[in-house]
mmCIF file of C-alpha atoms in Angstrom:
data_model
loop_
_atom_site.group_PDB
_atom_site.id
_atom_site.type_symbol
_atom_site.label_atom_id
_atom_site.label_comp_id
_atom_site.label_asym_id
_atom_site.label_seq_id
_atom_site.Cartn_x
_atom_site.Cartn_y
_atom_site.Cartn_z
ATOM 1 C CA MET A 224 10.003 -19.854 2.808
ATOM 2 C CA ILE A 225 10.744 -24.490 2.431
ATOM 3 C CA HIS A 226 12.900 -25.286 -0.754
ATOM 4 C CA LYS A 227 11.508 -27.693 -2.840
ATOM 5 C CA ALA A 228 14.404 -29.569 -4.951
ATOM 6 C CA LEU A 229 11.809 -31.778 -6.483
ATOM 7 C CA PRO A 230 8.631 -29.098 -7.411
ATOM 8 C CA GLU A 231 6.751 -31.955 -9.728
ATOM 9 C CA ILE A 232 5.224 -28.586 -11.903
ATOM 10 C CA ASN A 233 6.429 -26.647 -14.891
ATOM 11 C CA LEU A 234 6.750 -23.065 -14.398
ATOM 12 C CA ALA A 235 5.278 -22.076 -17.258
ATOM 13 C CA ASP A 236 1.459 -23.573 -15.652
ATOM 14 C CA ILE A 237 1.458 -21.387 -12.522
ATOM 15 C CA GLN A 238 -1.080 -19.199 -12.006
ATOM 16 C CA THR A 239 -0.863 -16.172 -10.003
ATOM 17 C CA ASP A 240 -3.435 -14.586 -11.062
ATOM 18 C CA THR A 241 -6.302 -13.304 -8.538
ATOM 19 C CA THR A 242 -9.469 -11.332 -7.676
ATOM 20 C CA PHE A 243 -9.766 -8.540 -4.638
ATOM 21 C CA LEU A 244 -12.447 -6.262 -4.072
ATOM 22 C CA GLY A 245 -13.668 -8.123 -7.317
ATOM 23 C CA THR A 246 -11.573 -6.803 -9.659
ATOM 24 C CA ARG A 247 -9.804 -9.330 -11.699
ATOM 25 C CA LEU A 248 -5.323 -8.777 -11.162
ATOM 26 C CA ASN A 249 -2.898 -11.548 -13.269
ATOM 27 C CA ALA A 250 -0.760 -10.931 -9.793
ATOM 28 C CA PRO A 251 -1.627 -10.041 -6.005
ATOM 29 C CA VAL A 252 0.599 -6.992 -5.860
ATOM 30 C CA LEU A 253 0.049 -3.376 -5.466
ATOM 31 C CA ILE A 254 2.229 -0.668 -6.701
ATOM 32 C CA SER A 255 2.571 0.392 -3.363
ATOM 33 C CA SER A 256 0.980 4.681 -2.604
ATOM 34 C CA MET A 257 4.084 7.397 -3.160
ATOM 35 C CA THR A 258 3.365 10.286 -4.643
ATOM 36 C CA GLY A 259 1.724 13.401 -6.582
ATOM 37 C CA GLY A 260 1.417 16.680 -6.444
ATOM 38 C CA THR A 261 3.834 18.239 -8.841
ATOM 39 C CA GLU A 262 4.707 18.000 -12.241
ATOM 40 C CA LYS A 263 7.695 15.101 -11.912
ATOM 41 C CA ALA A 264 4.990 13.356 -9.469
ATOM 42 C CA ARG A 265 2.857 14.145 -12.574
ATOM 43 C CA ILE A 266 6.067 11.152 -14.798
ATOM 44 C CA LEU A 267 5.766 9.089 -12.018
ATOM 45 C CA ASN A 268 2.319 8.474 -11.687
ATOM 46 C CA ARG A 269 1.995 8.220 -15.327
ATOM 47 C CA GLN A 270 4.736 5.829 -15.981
ATOM 48 C CA LEU A 271 3.196 3.405 -12.509
ATOM 49 C CA ALA A 272 0.409 3.571 -14.298
ATOM 50 C CA ILE A 273 1.138 2.382 -17.587
ATOM 51 C CA ALA A 274 3.152 -0.800 -15.691
ATOM 52 C CA ALA A 275 0.139 -1.488 -13.781
ATOM 53 C CA GLU A 276 -2.015 -1.490 -16.583
ATOM 54 C CA GLU A 277 0.440 -3.209 -18.466
ATOM 55 C CA HIS A 278 0.930 -5.673 -15.956
ATOM 56 C CA ARG A 279 -2.928 -5.364 -14.230
ATOM 57 C CA ILE A 280 -1.982 -5.120 -10.782
ATOM 58 C CA ALA A 281 -3.122 -2.606 -8.423
ATOM 59 C CA ILE A 282 -1.747 0.879 -7.721
ATOM 60 C CA GLY A 283 -2.130 3.643 -5.175
ATOM 61 C CA VAL A 284 -1.246 7.262 -5.435
ATOM 62 C CA GLY A 285 0.194 9.261 -2.838
ATOM 63 C CA SER A 286 -1.860 11.211 -0.354
ATOM 64 C CA GLN A 287 -4.403 13.725 -2.388
ATOM 65 C CA ARG A 288 -3.775 16.296 0.406
ATOM 66 C CA ALA A 289 -2.123 18.315 -2.453
ATOM 67 C CA PHE A 290 -4.368 18.251 -4.883
ATOM 68 C CA VAL A 291 -7.533 19.679 -2.082
ATOM 69 C CA GLU A 292 -5.754 22.350 -1.447
ATOM 70 C CA ASP A 293 -4.426 23.091 -4.596
ATOM 71 C CA PRO A 294 -6.722 21.882 -7.934
ATOM 72 C CA GLU A 295 -4.015 22.713 -10.078
ATOM 73 C CA THR A 296 -2.179 19.834 -9.136
ATOM 74 C CA ALA A 297 -4.929 17.460 -9.888
ATOM 75 C CA ARG A 298 -3.105 16.054 -13.209
ATOM 76 C CA SER A 299 -0.051 14.755 -11.411
ATOM 77 C CA PHE A 300 -3.301 12.237 -9.989
ATOM 78 C CA SER A 301 -5.866 12.273 -12.797
ATOM 79 C CA ILE A 302 -2.881 10.959 -15.304
ATOM 80 C CA VAL A 303 -2.853 8.067 -13.068
ATOM 81 C CA ARG A 304 -6.362 6.560 -13.677
ATOM 82 C CA GLU A 305 -5.923 7.624 -17.976
ATOM 83 C CA ALA A 306 -3.051 5.559 -17.862
ATOM 84 C CA ALA A 307 -3.933 2.561 -16.009
ATOM 85 C CA PRO A 308 -8.193 2.888 -17.427
ATOM 86 C CA ASN A 309 -8.971 -1.141 -16.446
ATOM 87 C CA THR A 310 -7.006 -2.075 -13.593
ATOM 88 C CA LEU A 311 -7.467 -1.300 -9.533
ATOM 89 C CA ILE A 312 -6.725 2.248 -8.523
ATOM 90 C CA PHE A 313 -6.807 4.042 -4.852
ATOM 91 C CA ALA A 314 -7.347 7.108 -4.544
ATOM 92 C CA ASN A 315 -5.493 8.134 -1.070
ATOM 93 C CA LEU A 316 -5.875 10.965 1.922
ATOM 94 C CA GLY A 317 -4.613 11.492 5.581
ATOM 95 C CA ALA A 318 -7.033 10.169 7.657
ATOM 96 C CA VAL A 319 -5.970 13.142 10.211
ATOM 97 C CA GLN A 320 -7.188 15.609 8.204
ATOM 98 C CA LEU A 321 -11.234 14.060 9.269
ATOM 99 C CA ASN A 322 -10.439 16.946 12.179
ATOM 100 C CA TYR A 323 -9.110 19.485 9.950
ATOM 101 C CA GLY A 324 -11.806 20.244 8.518
ATOM 102 C CA TYR A 325 -11.468 17.886 5.380
ATOM 103 C CA SER A 326 -15.655 15.990 5.155
ATOM 104 C CA ILE A 327 -17.250 12.964 3.245
ATOM 105 C CA ASP A 328 -17.347 15.224 0.251
ATOM 106 C CA THR A 329 -13.706 15.909 0.444
ATOM 107 C CA CYS A 330 -12.960 11.848 -0.048
ATOM 108 C CA ARG A 331 -15.347 11.497 -2.917
ATOM 109 C CA TYR A 332 -13.716 14.758 -4.278
ATOM 110 C CA ALA A 333 -10.667 12.822 -3.698
ATOM 111 C CA VAL A 334 -11.717 8.947 -5.234
ATOM 112 C CA ASP A 335 -13.723 10.905 -8.535
ATOM 113 C CA LEU A 336 -10.325 12.582 -9.506
ATOM 114 C CA LEU A 337 -9.369 9.016 -10.349
ATOM 115 C CA HIS A 338 -12.551 7.524 -10.626
ATOM 116 C CA ALA A 339 -11.224 4.548 -7.384
ATOM 117 C CA ASP A 340 -12.116 1.669 -6.673
ATOM 118 C CA GLY A 341 -11.558 2.439 -3.211
ATOM 119 C CA LEU A 342 -10.158 5.192 -0.393
ATOM 120 C CA PHE A 343 -7.607 4.461 1.451
ATOM 121 C CA LEU A 344 -7.341 6.355 4.529
ATOM 122 C CA HIS A 345 -4.324 6.319 5.707
ATOM 123 C CA LEU A 346 -3.055 6.585 9.285
ATOM 124 C CA ASN A 347 0.459 8.408 10.977
ATOM 125 C CA PRO A 348 0.283 9.239 14.206
ATOM 126 C CA LEU A 349 3.905 8.967 14.865
ATOM 127 C CA GLN A 350 5.002 10.573 11.791
ATOM 128 C CA GLU A 351 2.625 13.477 12.806
ATOM 129 C CA ALA A 352 3.933 13.894 15.596
ATOM 130 C CA LEU A 353 7.538 14.282 14.438
ATOM 131 C CA GLN A 354 6.313 16.990 12.435
ATOM 132 C CA ILE A 355 7.300 20.577 12.865
ATOM 133 C CA GLU A 356 3.912 21.095 11.346
ATOM 134 C CA GLY A 357 1.898 17.930 12.050
ATOM 135 C CA GLU A 358 -1.478 17.793 12.368
ATOM 136 C CA THR A 359 -1.515 15.693 15.430
ATOM 137 C CA ASN A 360 -5.547 15.252 17.238
ATOM 138 C CA PHE A 361 -6.427 12.176 16.572
ATOM 139 C CA SER A 362 -9.014 12.125 19.368
ATOM 140 C CA GLY A 363 -12.748 11.654 17.393
ATOM 141 C CA LEU A 364 -10.978 9.900 14.351
ATOM 142 C CA LEU A 365 -12.987 6.437 14.441
ATOM 143 C CA LYS A 366 -16.371 7.976 14.399
ATOM 144 C CA LYS A 367 -15.586 9.812 11.645
ATOM 145 C CA ILE A 368 -13.515 6.855 9.369
ATOM 146 C CA GLU A 369 -17.146 5.562 10.135
ATOM 147 C CA ALA A 370 -19.091 8.064 8.471
ATOM 148 C CA VAL A 371 -16.537 7.686 6.289
ATOM 149 C CA CYS A 372 -17.381 3.986 5.776
ATOM 150 C CA HIS A 373 -21.195 4.632 5.368
ATOM 151 C CA ALA A 374 -21.350 7.067 3.566
ATOM 152 C CA LEU A 375 -19.026 6.640 0.400
ATOM 153 C CA GLU A 376 -20.114 4.869 -2.491
ATOM 154 C CA VAL A 377 -16.570 2.788 -2.897
ATOM 155 C CA PRO A 378 -15.260 1.148 -0.258
ATOM 156 C CA VAL A 379 -12.618 2.246 2.798
ATOM 157 C CA LEU A 380 -9.102 0.771 2.796
ATOM 158 C CA ILE A 381 -6.898 1.560 6.006
ATOM 159 C CA LYS A 382 -3.018 1.574 5.601
ATOM 160 C CA GLU A 383 -0.313 2.443 7.819
ATOM 161 C CA VAL A 384 2.394 4.349 6.581
ATOM 162 C CA GLY A 385 5.332 2.124 8.478
ATOM 163 C CA TRP A 386 4.477 1.211 11.769
ATOM 164 C CA GLY A 387 1.691 -1.368 11.264
ATOM 165 C CA ILE A 388 -1.465 -1.730 12.756
ATOM 166 C CA ASP A 389 -2.248 -4.396 15.596
ATOM 167 C CA VAL A 390 -5.285 -7.130 16.177
ATOM 168 C CA ALA A 391 -6.617 -4.426 18.394
ATOM 169 C CA THR A 392 -7.016 -1.168 16.505
ATOM 170 C CA THR A 393 -8.119 -3.835 13.275
ATOM 171 C CA ARG A 394 -10.730 -4.545 15.484
ATOM 172 C CA GLN A 395 -12.310 -0.843 16.033
ATOM 173 C CA LEU A 396 -12.078 -0.416 12.107
ATOM 174 C CA VAL A 397 -13.160 -3.550 10.904
ATOM 175 C CA ASN A 398 -16.260 -2.368 13.659
ATOM 176 C CA ALA A 399 -15.872 1.171 12.016
ATOM 177 C CA GLY A 400 -16.390 -0.332 8.336
ATOM 178 C CA VAL A 401 -13.586 -0.310 6.669
ATOM 179 C CA GLN A 402 -13.101 -3.359 4.801
ATOM 180 C CA VAL A 403 -9.469 -3.555 3.988
ATOM 181 C CA ILE A 404 -5.646 -3.746 6.000
ATOM 182 C CA ASP A 405 -2.394 -2.152 5.045
ATOM 183 C CA ILE A 406 -0.481 -2.853 6.998
ATOM 184 C CA ALA A 407 2.452 -1.407 5.991
ATOM 185 C CA GLY A 408 4.541 -2.167 9.225
ATOM 186 C CA ALA A 409 7.903 -1.685 9.977
ATOM 187 C CA GLY A 410 10.708 -2.886 7.489
ATOM 188 C CA GLY A 411 10.474 -0.259 5.112
ATOM 189 C CA THR A 412 11.132 3.247 4.788
ATOM 190 C CA SER A 413 11.024 4.678 7.871
ATOM 191 C CA TRP A 414 9.034 8.209 8.187
ATOM 192 C CA ALA A 415 11.351 9.160 11.542
ATOM 193 C CA LYS A 416 14.496 9.092 10.262
ATOM 194 C CA VAL A 417 13.058 11.450 7.327
ATOM 195 C CA GLU A 418 11.639 13.798 9.509
ATOM 196 C CA LYS A 419 14.205 13.372 11.891
ATOM 197 C CA ILE A 420 16.272 14.615 8.480
ATOM 198 C CA ARG A 421 13.261 17.583 7.556
ATOM 199 C CA ALA A 422 13.893 18.861 11.029
ATOM 200 C CA GLY A 423 16.495 20.215 11.107
ATOM 201 C CA GLY A 424 18.190 21.961 13.926
ATOM 202 C CA HIS A 425 15.114 22.170 15.819
ATOM 203 C CA MET A 426 14.691 19.920 18.617
ATOM 204 C CA LEU A 427 12.048 17.127 17.420
ATOM 205 C CA HIS A 428 15.442 15.831 15.546
ATOM 206 C CA GLU A 429 16.242 14.475 18.575
ATOM 207 C CA VAL A 430 12.698 13.543 19.592
ATOM 208 C CA ALA A 431 12.597 11.426 16.031
ATOM 209 C CA ASP A 432 15.901 9.968 16.790
ATOM 210 C CA ALA A 433 14.272 7.618 19.494
ATOM 211 C CA PHE A 434 11.981 6.393 17.200
ATOM 212 C CA ASN A 435 14.689 4.383 14.174
ATOM 213 C CA ASN A 436 13.348 0.615 15.422
ATOM 214 C CA TRP A 437 9.726 1.678 16.975
ATOM 215 C CA GLY A 438 7.435 0.199 14.932
ATOM 216 C CA ILE A 439 5.686 -3.459 14.681
ATOM 217 C CA PRO A 440 7.940 -5.534 11.548
ATOM 218 C CA THR A 441 5.730 -6.521 8.938
ATOM 219 C CA ALA A 442 5.256 -10.185 9.253
ATOM 220 C CA ASP A 443 4.493 -10.193 12.871
ATOM 221 C CA ALA A 444 1.581 -7.559 12.004
ATOM 222 C CA LEU A 445 0.262 -10.171 9.192
ATOM 223 C CA LEU A 446 0.125 -13.266 11.087
ATOM 224 C CA SER A 447 -2.154 -11.691 13.900
ATOM 225 C CA LEU A 448 -3.906 -10.560 12.029
ATOM 226 C CA ARG A 449 -5.186 -13.015 10.242
ATOM 227 C CA GLU A 450 -5.273 -15.238 12.603
ATOM 228 C CA ALA A 451 -7.958 -13.095 14.018
ATOM 229 C CA TYR A 452 -9.397 -12.535 11.399
ATOM 230 C CA PRO A 453 -9.078 -15.222 8.898
ATOM 231 C CA LYS A 454 -11.074 -13.865 5.805
ATOM 232 C CA LEU A 455 -10.949 -10.177 5.687
ATOM 233 C CA PRO A 456 -8.762 -9.093 2.933
ATOM 234 C CA ILE A 457 -5.153 -7.855 3.770
ATOM 235 C CA ILE A 458 -2.502 -6.119 2.355
ATOM 236 C CA ALA A 459 0.760 -6.714 3.259
ATOM 237 C CA SER A 460 3.662 -3.526 2.925
ATOM 238 C CA GLY A 461 6.631 -2.283 4.759
ATOM 239 C CA GLY A 462 9.520 -4.310 3.538
ATOM 240 C CA ILE A 463 8.170 -5.513 0.571
ATOM 241 C CA ARG A 464 11.631 -5.289 -1.898
ATOM 242 C CA ASN A 465 11.136 -8.698 -3.915
ATOM 243 C CA GLY A 466 8.722 -10.716 -5.316
ATOM 244 C CA VAL A 467 10.348 -13.279 -2.785
ATOM 245 C CA ASP A 468 9.526 -11.248 -0.497
ATOM 246 C CA ALA A 469 5.868 -10.905 -1.919
ATOM 247 C CA ALA A 470 5.922 -14.744 -2.008
ATOM 248 C CA LYS A 471 6.679 -15.115 2.001
ATOM 249 C CA SER A 472 3.699 -12.664 2.550
ATOM 250 C CA ILE A 473 1.332 -14.286 0.280
ATOM 251 C CA ALA A 474 2.216 -17.615 1.679
ATOM 252 C CA LEU A 475 1.747 -15.764 5.539
ATOM 253 C CA GLY A 476 -1.979 -14.584 4.649
ATOM 254 C CA ALA A 477 -1.750 -11.734 2.629
ATOM 255 C CA ASP A 478 -4.102 -11.598 -0.150
ATOM 256 C CA LEU A 479 -2.005 -8.388 -1.830
ATOM 257 C CA ALA A 480 1.687 -7.190 -1.413
ATOM 258 C CA GLY A 481 2.494 -3.984 -1.279
ATOM 259 C CA ALA A 482 5.623 -2.530 -2.449
ATOM 260 C CA ALA A 483 7.089 1.192 -3.682
ATOM 261 C CA ARG A 484 9.939 1.236 -3.082
ATOM 262 C CA PRO A 485 11.049 -1.542 -6.361
ATOM 263 C CA PHE A 486 9.409 0.642 -8.539
ATOM 264 C CA LEU A 487 9.577 4.322 -7.313
ATOM 265 C CA LEU A 488 13.458 3.472 -8.111
ATOM 266 C CA ALA A 489 13.059 2.422 -11.993
ATOM 267 C CA SER A 490 9.593 5.054 -12.569
ATOM 268 C CA SER A 491 13.039 7.547 -12.548
ATOM 269 C CA GLN A 492 15.050 6.217 -14.629
ATOM 270 C CA ASP A 493 13.379 6.432 -17.694
ATOM 271 C CA GLU A 494 9.724 5.631 -19.439
ATOM 272 C CA TYR A 495 10.414 1.310 -19.818
ATOM 273 C CA SER A 496 12.153 0.755 -16.122
ATOM 274 C CA ALA A 497 9.356 0.628 -14.257
ATOM 275 C CA SER A 498 7.409 -1.356 -16.521
ATOM 276 C CA GLN A 499 10.094 -3.870 -17.293
ATOM 277 C CA ALA A 500 10.802 -3.697 -12.636
ATOM 278 C CA VAL A 501 7.041 -4.845 -12.482
ATOM 279 C CA GLU A 502 7.997 -8.129 -14.771
ATOM 280 C CA ILE A 503 11.335 -8.906 -12.742
ATOM 281 C CA PHE A 504 9.272 -8.685 -9.450
ATOM 282 C CA LEU A 505 6.456 -11.266 -10.893
ATOM 283 C CA GLN A 506 9.212 -13.026 -12.150
ATOM 284 C CA GLN A 507 10.536 -13.419 -9.022
ATOM 285 C CA LEU A 508 7.109 -14.330 -7.717
ATOM 286 C CA ARG A 509 6.696 -17.207 -9.442
ATOM 287 C CA THR A 510 9.414 -18.281 -9.216
ATOM 288 C CA ALA A 511 9.701 -18.924 -5.932
ATOM 289 C CA MET A 512 7.031 -20.191 -6.227
ATOM 290 C CA PHE A 513 8.107 -22.572 -8.511
ATOM 291 C CA VAL A 514 10.767 -23.256 -6.212
ATOM 292 C CA SER A 515 8.140 -24.555 -3.120
ATOM 293 C CA GLY A 516 6.200 -26.335 -5.646
ATOM 294 C CA CYS A 517 3.446 -24.558 -5.583
ATOM 295 C CA SER A 518 1.979 -23.671 -8.847
ATOM 296 C CA SER A 519 -1.401 -21.534 -7.695
ATOM 297 C CA LEU A 520 -1.821 -19.583 -5.048
ATOM 298 C CA ASN A 521 -4.293 -21.506 -2.859
ATOM 299 C CA GLU A 522 -1.376 -23.735 -2.863
ATOM 300 C CA LEU A 523 1.807 -21.015 -1.663
ATOM 301 C CA ARG A 524 -0.476 -20.131 1.452
ATOM 302 C CA SER A 525 -1.324 -23.501 2.538
ATOM 303 C CA LYS A 526 2.589 -24.185 2.148
ATOM 304 C CA PRO A 527 4.647 -24.520 5.879
ATOM 305 C CA VAL A 528 6.775 -21.841 6.818
ATOM 306 C CA VAL A 529 9.323 -21.580 8.464
ATOM 307 C CA GLU A 530 10.997 -18.594 10.622
ATOM 308 C CA SER A 531 14.701 -18.635 10.394
ATOM 309 C CA ILE A 532 16.924 -17.740 12.799
#
């Protein structure tokens, strides 16, 4: 982003509020899907949800497969809506599970638990391929995603888990009825490296090693998708570590910026750290806008960006 030594605006006047899927947010930020299914996850989700509610930003939960297969884990997810009664919340299931017995009713089950405003169906073919217990039948999945889109009462969002989404895949998903794309591009957590560790002495340890640098970088995917779909709601995630990264993603065309790591690290400390981490993140975003001469998100999106060499 181009620094403005004379921004000609008042930092206190900068506006970051936005509307996403009909809900007003104080800032274009999503606490990305992370966790659920254990007692520790319940504690973390509660703290993250309190932070989301306090700052009126969006939040997603981790995969609810744990809840579907063991309803006793429900509290680790439902706590999010209890702690954040007014903000935007997204349920989350693995899309491939639609090929392994999950149905439209399963999707409703996940949404109803949270009184969610939308459902993330996440795509993770590489992760599944690198798991000993991986579910790798992605055949015919698009038709089932389409059926969920047409039947569900809330919007369906598609997210990758760290390797990005290309234009051709986006076209298929949009035609099927998907309303939002979360890029989750390369640059953040590498699940190839995670699965490499999990594989231990299994041959998949060596298979995973070849995919350390796999995927479409978040910025590249964002630029391509925004050019192809000027009005499609897009969430940029994957390597968003602070509010400056968020500002860059908004400048490149994202509607929301999703981050996980900075908020997860903070929520692991104590009851108040998650909210403080969000406050810092949002102040970083506002400061980046200030020194770029942007008093609103629309101005930020209209500013020229330069590629660093």
